[in-house]
Coordinates of C-alpha atoms in Angstrom, one line a residue:
X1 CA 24.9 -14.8 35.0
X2 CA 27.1 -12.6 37.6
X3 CA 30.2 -11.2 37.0
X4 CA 31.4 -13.5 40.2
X5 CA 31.6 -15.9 37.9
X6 CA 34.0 -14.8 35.2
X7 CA 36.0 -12.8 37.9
X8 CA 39.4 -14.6 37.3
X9 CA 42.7 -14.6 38.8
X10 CA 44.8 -10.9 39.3
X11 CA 41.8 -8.7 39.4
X12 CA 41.4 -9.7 35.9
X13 CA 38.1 -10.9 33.9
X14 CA 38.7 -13.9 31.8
X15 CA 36.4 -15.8 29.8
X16 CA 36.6 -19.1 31.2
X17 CA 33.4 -19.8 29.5
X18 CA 33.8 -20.2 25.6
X19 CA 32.0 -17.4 23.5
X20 CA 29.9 -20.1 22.0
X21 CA 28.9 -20.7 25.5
X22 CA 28.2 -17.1 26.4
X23 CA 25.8 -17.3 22.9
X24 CA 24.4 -19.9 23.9
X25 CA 23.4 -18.8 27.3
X26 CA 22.1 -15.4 25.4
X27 CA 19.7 -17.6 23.5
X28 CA 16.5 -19.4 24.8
X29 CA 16.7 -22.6 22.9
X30 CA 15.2 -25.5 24.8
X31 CA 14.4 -23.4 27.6
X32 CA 16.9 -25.9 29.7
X33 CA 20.1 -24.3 31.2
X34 CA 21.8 -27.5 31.0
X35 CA 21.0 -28.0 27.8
X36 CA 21.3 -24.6 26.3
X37 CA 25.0 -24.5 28.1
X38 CA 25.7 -27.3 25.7
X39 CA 24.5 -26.1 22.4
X40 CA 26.3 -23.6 21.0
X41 CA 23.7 -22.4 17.8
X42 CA 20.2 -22.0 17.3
X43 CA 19.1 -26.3 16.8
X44 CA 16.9 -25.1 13.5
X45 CA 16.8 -28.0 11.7
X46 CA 16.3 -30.5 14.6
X47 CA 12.9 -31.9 14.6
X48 CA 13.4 -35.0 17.0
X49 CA 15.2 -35.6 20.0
X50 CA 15.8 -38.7 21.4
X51 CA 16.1 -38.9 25.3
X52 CA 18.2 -42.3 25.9
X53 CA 19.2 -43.5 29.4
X54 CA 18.5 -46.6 32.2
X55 CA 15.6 -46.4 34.5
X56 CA 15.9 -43.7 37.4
X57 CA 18.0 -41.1 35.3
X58 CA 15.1 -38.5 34.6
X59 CA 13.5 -39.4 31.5
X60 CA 9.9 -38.2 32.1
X61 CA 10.7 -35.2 34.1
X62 CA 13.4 -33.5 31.3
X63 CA 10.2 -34.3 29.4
X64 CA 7.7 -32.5 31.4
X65 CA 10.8 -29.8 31.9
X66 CA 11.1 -29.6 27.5
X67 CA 7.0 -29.1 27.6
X68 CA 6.7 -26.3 30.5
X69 CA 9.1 -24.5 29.6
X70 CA 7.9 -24.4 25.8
X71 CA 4.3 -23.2 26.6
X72 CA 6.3 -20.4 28.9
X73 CA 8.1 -19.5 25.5
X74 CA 4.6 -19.2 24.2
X75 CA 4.3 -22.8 22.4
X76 CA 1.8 -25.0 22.4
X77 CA 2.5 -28.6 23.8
X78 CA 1.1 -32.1 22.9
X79 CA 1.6 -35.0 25.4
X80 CA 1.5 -38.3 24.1
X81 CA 0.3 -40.2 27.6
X82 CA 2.0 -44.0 27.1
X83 CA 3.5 -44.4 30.5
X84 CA 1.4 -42.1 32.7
X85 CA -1.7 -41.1 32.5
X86 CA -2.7 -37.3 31.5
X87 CA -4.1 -36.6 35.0
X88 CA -0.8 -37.8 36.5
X89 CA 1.5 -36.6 33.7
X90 CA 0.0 -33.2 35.0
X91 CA 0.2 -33.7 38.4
X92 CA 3.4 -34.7 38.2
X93 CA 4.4 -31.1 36.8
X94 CA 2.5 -29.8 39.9
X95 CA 4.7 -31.2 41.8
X96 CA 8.6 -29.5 40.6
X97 CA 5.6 -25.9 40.8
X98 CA 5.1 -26.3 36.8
X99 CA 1.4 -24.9 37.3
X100 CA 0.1 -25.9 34.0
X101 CA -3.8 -24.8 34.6
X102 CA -3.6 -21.5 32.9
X103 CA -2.2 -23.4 29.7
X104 CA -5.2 -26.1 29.9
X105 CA -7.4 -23.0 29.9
X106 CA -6.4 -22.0 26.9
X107 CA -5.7 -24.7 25.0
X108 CA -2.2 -24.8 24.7
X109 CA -1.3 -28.2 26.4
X110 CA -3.3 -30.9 25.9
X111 CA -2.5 -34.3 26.5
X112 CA -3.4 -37.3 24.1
X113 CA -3.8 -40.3 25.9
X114 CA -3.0 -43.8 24.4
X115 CA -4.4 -47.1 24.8
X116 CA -1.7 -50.1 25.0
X117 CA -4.2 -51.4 22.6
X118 CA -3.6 -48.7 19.8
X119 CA 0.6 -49.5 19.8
X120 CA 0.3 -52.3 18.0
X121 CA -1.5 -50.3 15.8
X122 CA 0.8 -47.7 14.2
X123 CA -1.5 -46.3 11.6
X124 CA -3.9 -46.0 14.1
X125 CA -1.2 -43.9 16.2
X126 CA -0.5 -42.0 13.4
X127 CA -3.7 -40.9 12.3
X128 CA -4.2 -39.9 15.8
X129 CA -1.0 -38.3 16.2
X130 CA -1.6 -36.3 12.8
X131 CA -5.2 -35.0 14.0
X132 CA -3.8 -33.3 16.8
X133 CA -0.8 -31.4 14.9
X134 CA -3.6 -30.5 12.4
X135 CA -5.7 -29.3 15.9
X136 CA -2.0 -27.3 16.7
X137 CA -1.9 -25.7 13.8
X138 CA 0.7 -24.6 11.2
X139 CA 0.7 -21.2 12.2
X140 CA 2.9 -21.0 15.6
X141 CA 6.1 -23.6 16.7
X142 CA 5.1 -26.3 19.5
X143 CA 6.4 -29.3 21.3
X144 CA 5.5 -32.9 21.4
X145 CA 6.6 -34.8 23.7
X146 CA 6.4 -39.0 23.9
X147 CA 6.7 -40.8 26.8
X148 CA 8.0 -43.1 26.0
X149 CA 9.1 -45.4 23.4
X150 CA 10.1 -48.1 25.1
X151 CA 6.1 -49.2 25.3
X152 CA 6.1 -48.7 21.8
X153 CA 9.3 -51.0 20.6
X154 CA 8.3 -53.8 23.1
X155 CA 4.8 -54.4 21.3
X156 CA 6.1 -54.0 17.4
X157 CA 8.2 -56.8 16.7
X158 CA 9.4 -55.3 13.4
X159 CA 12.2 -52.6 14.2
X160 CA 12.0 -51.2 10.2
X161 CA 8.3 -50.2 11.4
X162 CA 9.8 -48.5 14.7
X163 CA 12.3 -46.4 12.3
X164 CA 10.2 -45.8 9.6
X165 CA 7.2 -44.2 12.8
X166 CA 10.2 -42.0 13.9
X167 CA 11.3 -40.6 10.7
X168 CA 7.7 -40.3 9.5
X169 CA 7.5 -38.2 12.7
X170 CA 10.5 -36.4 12.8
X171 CA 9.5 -35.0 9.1
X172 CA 5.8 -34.3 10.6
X173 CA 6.7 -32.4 13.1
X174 CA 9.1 -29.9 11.6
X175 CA 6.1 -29.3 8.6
X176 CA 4.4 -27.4 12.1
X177 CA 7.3 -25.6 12.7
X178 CA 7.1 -28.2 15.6
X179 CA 9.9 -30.5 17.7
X180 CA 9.3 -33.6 19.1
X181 CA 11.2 -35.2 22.3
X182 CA 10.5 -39.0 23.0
X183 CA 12.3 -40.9 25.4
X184 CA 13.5 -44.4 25.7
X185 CA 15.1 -46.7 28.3
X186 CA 18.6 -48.1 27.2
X187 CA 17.6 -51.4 29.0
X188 CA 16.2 -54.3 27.8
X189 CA 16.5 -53.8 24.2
X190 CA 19.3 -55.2 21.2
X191 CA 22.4 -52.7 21.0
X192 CA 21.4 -52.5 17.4
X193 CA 17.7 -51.3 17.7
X194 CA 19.3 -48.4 19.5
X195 CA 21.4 -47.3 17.7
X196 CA 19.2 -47.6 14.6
X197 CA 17.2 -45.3 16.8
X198 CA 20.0 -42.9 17.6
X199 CA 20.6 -42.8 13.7
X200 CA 16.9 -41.4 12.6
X201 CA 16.7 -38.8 15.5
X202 CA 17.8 -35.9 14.6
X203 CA 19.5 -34.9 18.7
X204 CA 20.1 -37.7 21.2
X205 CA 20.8 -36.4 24.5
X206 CA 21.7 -39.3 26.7
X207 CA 21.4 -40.0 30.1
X208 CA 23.5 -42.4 32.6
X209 CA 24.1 -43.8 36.5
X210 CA 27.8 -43.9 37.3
X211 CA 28.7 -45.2 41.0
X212 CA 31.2 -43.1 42.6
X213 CA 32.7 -43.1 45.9
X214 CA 29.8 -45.1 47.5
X215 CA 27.3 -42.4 45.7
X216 CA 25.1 -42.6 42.4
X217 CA 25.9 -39.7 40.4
X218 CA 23.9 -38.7 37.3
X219 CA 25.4 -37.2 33.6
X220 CA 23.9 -36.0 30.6
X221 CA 25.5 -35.9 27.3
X222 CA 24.4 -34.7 23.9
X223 CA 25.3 -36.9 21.2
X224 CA 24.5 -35.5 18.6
X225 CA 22.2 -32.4 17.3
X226 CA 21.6 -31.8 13.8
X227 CA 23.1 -29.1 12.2
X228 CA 24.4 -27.5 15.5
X229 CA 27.6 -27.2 17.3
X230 CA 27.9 -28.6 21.0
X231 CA 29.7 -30.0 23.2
X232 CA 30.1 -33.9 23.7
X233 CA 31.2 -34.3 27.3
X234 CA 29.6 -35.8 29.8
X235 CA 28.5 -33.3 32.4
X236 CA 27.0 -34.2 36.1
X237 CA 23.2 -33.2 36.8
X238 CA 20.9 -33.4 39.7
X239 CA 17.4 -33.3 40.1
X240 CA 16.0 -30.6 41.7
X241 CA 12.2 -30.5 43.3
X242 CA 11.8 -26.7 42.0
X243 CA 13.9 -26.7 38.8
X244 CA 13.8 -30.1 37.1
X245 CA 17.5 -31.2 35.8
X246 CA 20.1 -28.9 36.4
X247 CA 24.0 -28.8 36.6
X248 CA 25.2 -30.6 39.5
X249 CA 27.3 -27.8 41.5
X250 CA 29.4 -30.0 43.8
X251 CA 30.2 -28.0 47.3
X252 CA 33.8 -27.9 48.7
X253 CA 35.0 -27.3 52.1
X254 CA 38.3 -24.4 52.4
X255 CA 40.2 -24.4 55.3
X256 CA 43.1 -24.1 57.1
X257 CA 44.9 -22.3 59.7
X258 CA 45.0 -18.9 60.5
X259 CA 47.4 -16.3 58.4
X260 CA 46.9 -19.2 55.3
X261 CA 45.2 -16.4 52.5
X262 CA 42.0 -17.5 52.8
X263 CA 40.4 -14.3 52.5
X264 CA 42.8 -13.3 49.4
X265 CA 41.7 -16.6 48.0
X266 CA 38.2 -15.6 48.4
X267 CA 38.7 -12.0 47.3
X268 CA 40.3 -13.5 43.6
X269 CA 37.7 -15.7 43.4
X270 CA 34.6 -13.8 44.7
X271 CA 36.2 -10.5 44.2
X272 CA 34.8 -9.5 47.6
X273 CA 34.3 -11.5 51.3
X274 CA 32.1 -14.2 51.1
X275 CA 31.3 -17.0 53.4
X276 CA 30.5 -19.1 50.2
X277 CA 30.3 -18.5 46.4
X278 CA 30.5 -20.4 43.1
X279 CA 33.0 -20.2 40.4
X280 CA 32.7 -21.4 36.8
X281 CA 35.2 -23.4 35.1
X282 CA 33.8 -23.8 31.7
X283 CA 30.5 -25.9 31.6
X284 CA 31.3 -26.7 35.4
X285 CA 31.2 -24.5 38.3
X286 CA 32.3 -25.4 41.9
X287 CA 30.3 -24.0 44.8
X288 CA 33.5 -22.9 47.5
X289 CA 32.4 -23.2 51.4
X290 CA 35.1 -21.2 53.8
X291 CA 34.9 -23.5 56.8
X292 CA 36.6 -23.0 60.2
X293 CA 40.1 -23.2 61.4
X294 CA 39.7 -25.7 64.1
X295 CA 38.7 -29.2 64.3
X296 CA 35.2 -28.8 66.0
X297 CA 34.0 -26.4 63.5
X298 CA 35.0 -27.8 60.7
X299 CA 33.4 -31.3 61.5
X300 CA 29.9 -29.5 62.0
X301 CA 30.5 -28.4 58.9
X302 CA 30.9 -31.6 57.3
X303 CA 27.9 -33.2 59.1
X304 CA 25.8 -30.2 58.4
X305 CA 26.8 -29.2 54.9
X306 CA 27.0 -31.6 51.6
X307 CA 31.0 -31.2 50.8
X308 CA 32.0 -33.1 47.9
X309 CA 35.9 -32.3 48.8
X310 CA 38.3 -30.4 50.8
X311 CA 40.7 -28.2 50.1
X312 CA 43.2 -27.6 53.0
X313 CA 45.1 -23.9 52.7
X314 CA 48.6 -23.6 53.9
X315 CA 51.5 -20.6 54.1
X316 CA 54.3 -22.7 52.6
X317 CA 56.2 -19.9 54.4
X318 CA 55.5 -19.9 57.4
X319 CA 57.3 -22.9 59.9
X320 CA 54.5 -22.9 61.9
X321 CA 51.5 -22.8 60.3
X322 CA 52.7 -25.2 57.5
X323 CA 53.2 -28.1 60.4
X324 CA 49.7 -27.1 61.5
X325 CA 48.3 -27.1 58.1
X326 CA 49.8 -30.6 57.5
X327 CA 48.1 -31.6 61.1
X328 CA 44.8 -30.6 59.6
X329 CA 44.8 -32.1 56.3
X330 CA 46.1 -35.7 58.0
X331 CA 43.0 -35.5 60.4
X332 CA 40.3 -35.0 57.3
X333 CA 41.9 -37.8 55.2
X334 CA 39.2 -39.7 57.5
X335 CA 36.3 -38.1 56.1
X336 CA 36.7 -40.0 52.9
X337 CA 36.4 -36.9 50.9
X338 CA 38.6 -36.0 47.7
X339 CA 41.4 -33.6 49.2
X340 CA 44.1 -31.0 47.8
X341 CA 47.0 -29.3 49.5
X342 CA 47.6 -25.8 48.7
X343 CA 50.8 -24.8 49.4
X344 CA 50.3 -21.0 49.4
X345 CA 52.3 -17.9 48.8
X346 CA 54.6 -19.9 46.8
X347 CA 55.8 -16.3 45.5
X348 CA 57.7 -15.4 48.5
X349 CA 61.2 -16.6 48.5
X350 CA 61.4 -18.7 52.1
X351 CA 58.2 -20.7 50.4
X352 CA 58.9 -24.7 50.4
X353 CA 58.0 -25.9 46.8
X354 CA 55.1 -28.5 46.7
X355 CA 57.6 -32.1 46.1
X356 CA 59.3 -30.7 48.8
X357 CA 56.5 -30.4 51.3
X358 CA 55.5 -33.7 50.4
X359 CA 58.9 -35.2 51.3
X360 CA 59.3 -33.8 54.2
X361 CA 55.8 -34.1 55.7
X362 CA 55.6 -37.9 54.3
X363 CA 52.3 -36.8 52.8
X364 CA 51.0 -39.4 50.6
X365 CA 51.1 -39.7 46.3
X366 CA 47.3 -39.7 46.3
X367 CA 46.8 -36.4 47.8
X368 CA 47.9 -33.5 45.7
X369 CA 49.7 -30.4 46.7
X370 CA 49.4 -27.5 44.3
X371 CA 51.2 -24.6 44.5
X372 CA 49.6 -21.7 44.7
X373 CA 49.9 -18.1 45.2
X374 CA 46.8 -16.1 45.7
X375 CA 48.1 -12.4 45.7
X376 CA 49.3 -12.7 42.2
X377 CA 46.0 -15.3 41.5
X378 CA 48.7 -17.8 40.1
X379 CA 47.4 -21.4 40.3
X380 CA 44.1 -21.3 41.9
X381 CA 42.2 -22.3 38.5
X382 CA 44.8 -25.5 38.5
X383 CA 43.8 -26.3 41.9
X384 CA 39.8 -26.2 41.7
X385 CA 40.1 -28.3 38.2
X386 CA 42.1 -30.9 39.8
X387 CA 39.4 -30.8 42.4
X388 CA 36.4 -30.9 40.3
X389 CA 38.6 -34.1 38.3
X390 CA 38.3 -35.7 41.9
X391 CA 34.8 -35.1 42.3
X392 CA 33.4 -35.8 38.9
X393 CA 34.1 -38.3 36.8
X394 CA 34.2 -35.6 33.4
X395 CA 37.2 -33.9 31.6
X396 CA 37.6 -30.8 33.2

């Protein structure tokens, strides 16, 4: 992690990360940044994880991201084919650059394919499941991963056989120094199964659709982990085409006119000139875009970029560029984006406070003005979390 991102307001370095975070970022884990950001001690009693969310949310590819990145920490991997086949369960990988051929080589992924025939046998699946741990070996830690359950609970009628094939398999897998990550889609099934399912596992890590502002935006929780301490908040994801699920980084827009601070915003944020640059604000980070300081430029930058929000810049001192400011933040309230006024150099003493800015300037209640001032690095944390609070629907 750079040091841009714990560089903090007044020159200063701050943890705005917890120091269970920073641990947990220290330590492998999962292998998953945004899961590891979440758990804050070695999971070392956890030995099944239930992945829980609708259709669409990422199921099967946080499954094929728990498997990679297991045989890159050097354990071996058994994939329990239900929905996919193994040939496209593998090409599938292929496809986010998770080149798994070396591992096939050698043995240490294999995937066991399952008949829709042998769920409604659950002996039979056990037996099976049982021959390949034995195959594994006791010796070295692995990962089994099956995709998915919701195959499985559809065709056994009796959910006491569905929790007693979990637990059974939860215990299994920890005798192999082993974890085992199975998913299952929310949908379609009695509130009660689920959480009967929720109850056995020993992690849940939940996965949701909220509509916002016209868009489909994704979060991941953990519900619970055995034994461990982690966070419980929702956080947003995306999925990437080279990295699988990772944090979603929402982009804002900074502008205003000239002689606003822009630059000594960017320099207590960045700590040196940057056209762009991310800060962290405890599990969340903020990617900050410095856009133009005229109308043209700035909408290019709005077609051309993916901004989340805006934040508009203004010398509250200055009688001039605070009118033009205002000019410039009533022309983007078209764009439909979240926006924040920041009423900077509030330390100078001809400053105009931010209730009275928005009196005089009739600028509406929905739109925040924070007052901020950037040479002393007061009030630039208040105004990115308000920001993010705009932009994702998470405490912040």
């Amino acid at each position: 992690m750079s040091r841009n991102m714990f560089k903090f307001l007044g020159g200063k370095y701050l943890n705005l990360i917890s120091r269970r975070a920073l641990v947990a970022m220290a330590s492998r884990k999962f292998g998953i940044e945004l899961i590891d950001n979440l758990i804050f001690e070695e999971p070392s009693n956890v030995g099944s994880v239930l992945i829980l969310g609708d259709g669409g949310t990422g199921k099967s590819t946080l499954c094929k991201q728990f498997a990679y990145e297991g045989l890159r920490n050097g354990e071996k991997c058994i994939y329990v084919a239900i929905d996919e086949s193994p040939e496209e369960i593998v090409d599938g990988m292929r496809r986010f650059g998770w080149d798994i051929t070396k591992y096939l080589n050698e043995g240490s992924f294999s995937a066991l394919n399952v008949a829709p025939a042998e769920l409604s046998n659950i002996n039979a699946l056990n037996l099976k499941l049982t021959e390949s741990f034995s195959k594994m070996g006791r010796g070295s830690s692995g990962r089994v991963i099956i995709d998915s359950l919701t195959a499985l609970c559809s065709t056994l009628d009796r959910p006491t056989v569905i929790i007693d094939f979990i637990r059974l398999l939860g215990r299994k897998v920890k005798t192999f120094n082993s974890i085992c990550f199975y998913t299952l889609n929310r949908q379609g099934f009695d509130s009660r199964l689920i959480e009967l399912v929720k109850d056995v596992s020993d992690g849940v890590i939940e996965l949701k659709l909220e509509e916002e502002q016209g868009r489909l935006r994704q979060y991941l929780r953990i519900f619970k982990m055995k034994g461990v301490d982690h966070s419980k908040k929702w956080v947003p994801y995306t999925i990437d085409h080279y990295q699988g699920l990772r944090f979603y980084i929402p982009r804002v827009l900074m502008v205003g006119p000239p002689g606003a601070g822009k630059s000594t915003i960017v320099s207590q944020l960045a700590g040196e000139q940057r056209s762009q640059f991310r800060v962290s604000l405890g599990e969340l980070e903020v990617e900050i875009m410095v856009g133009g300081e005229d109308k043209p430029s700035i909408t290019r930058q709005l077609i051309s970029s993916d901004i989340s929000g805006i934040l508009v810049v203004a010398d509250s001192a200055d009688p001039y560029g605070l009118p033009e400011a205002v000019e410039m933040l009533m022309d983007l309230k078209s764009s439909g984006l979240p926006l924040i006024f920041i009423a900077n150099k509030q330390d100078l003493p001809d400053a105009i406070t931010p209730q009275n800015i928005k009196e005089e300037f009739g600028i509406s209640e929905e739109i925040q003005v924070v007052g901020v001032s950037a040479i002393k690095g007061e009030g630039l944390e208040e105004a990115l979390r308000n920001m993010l609070k705009l932009i994702v629907n998470v405490p912040v």
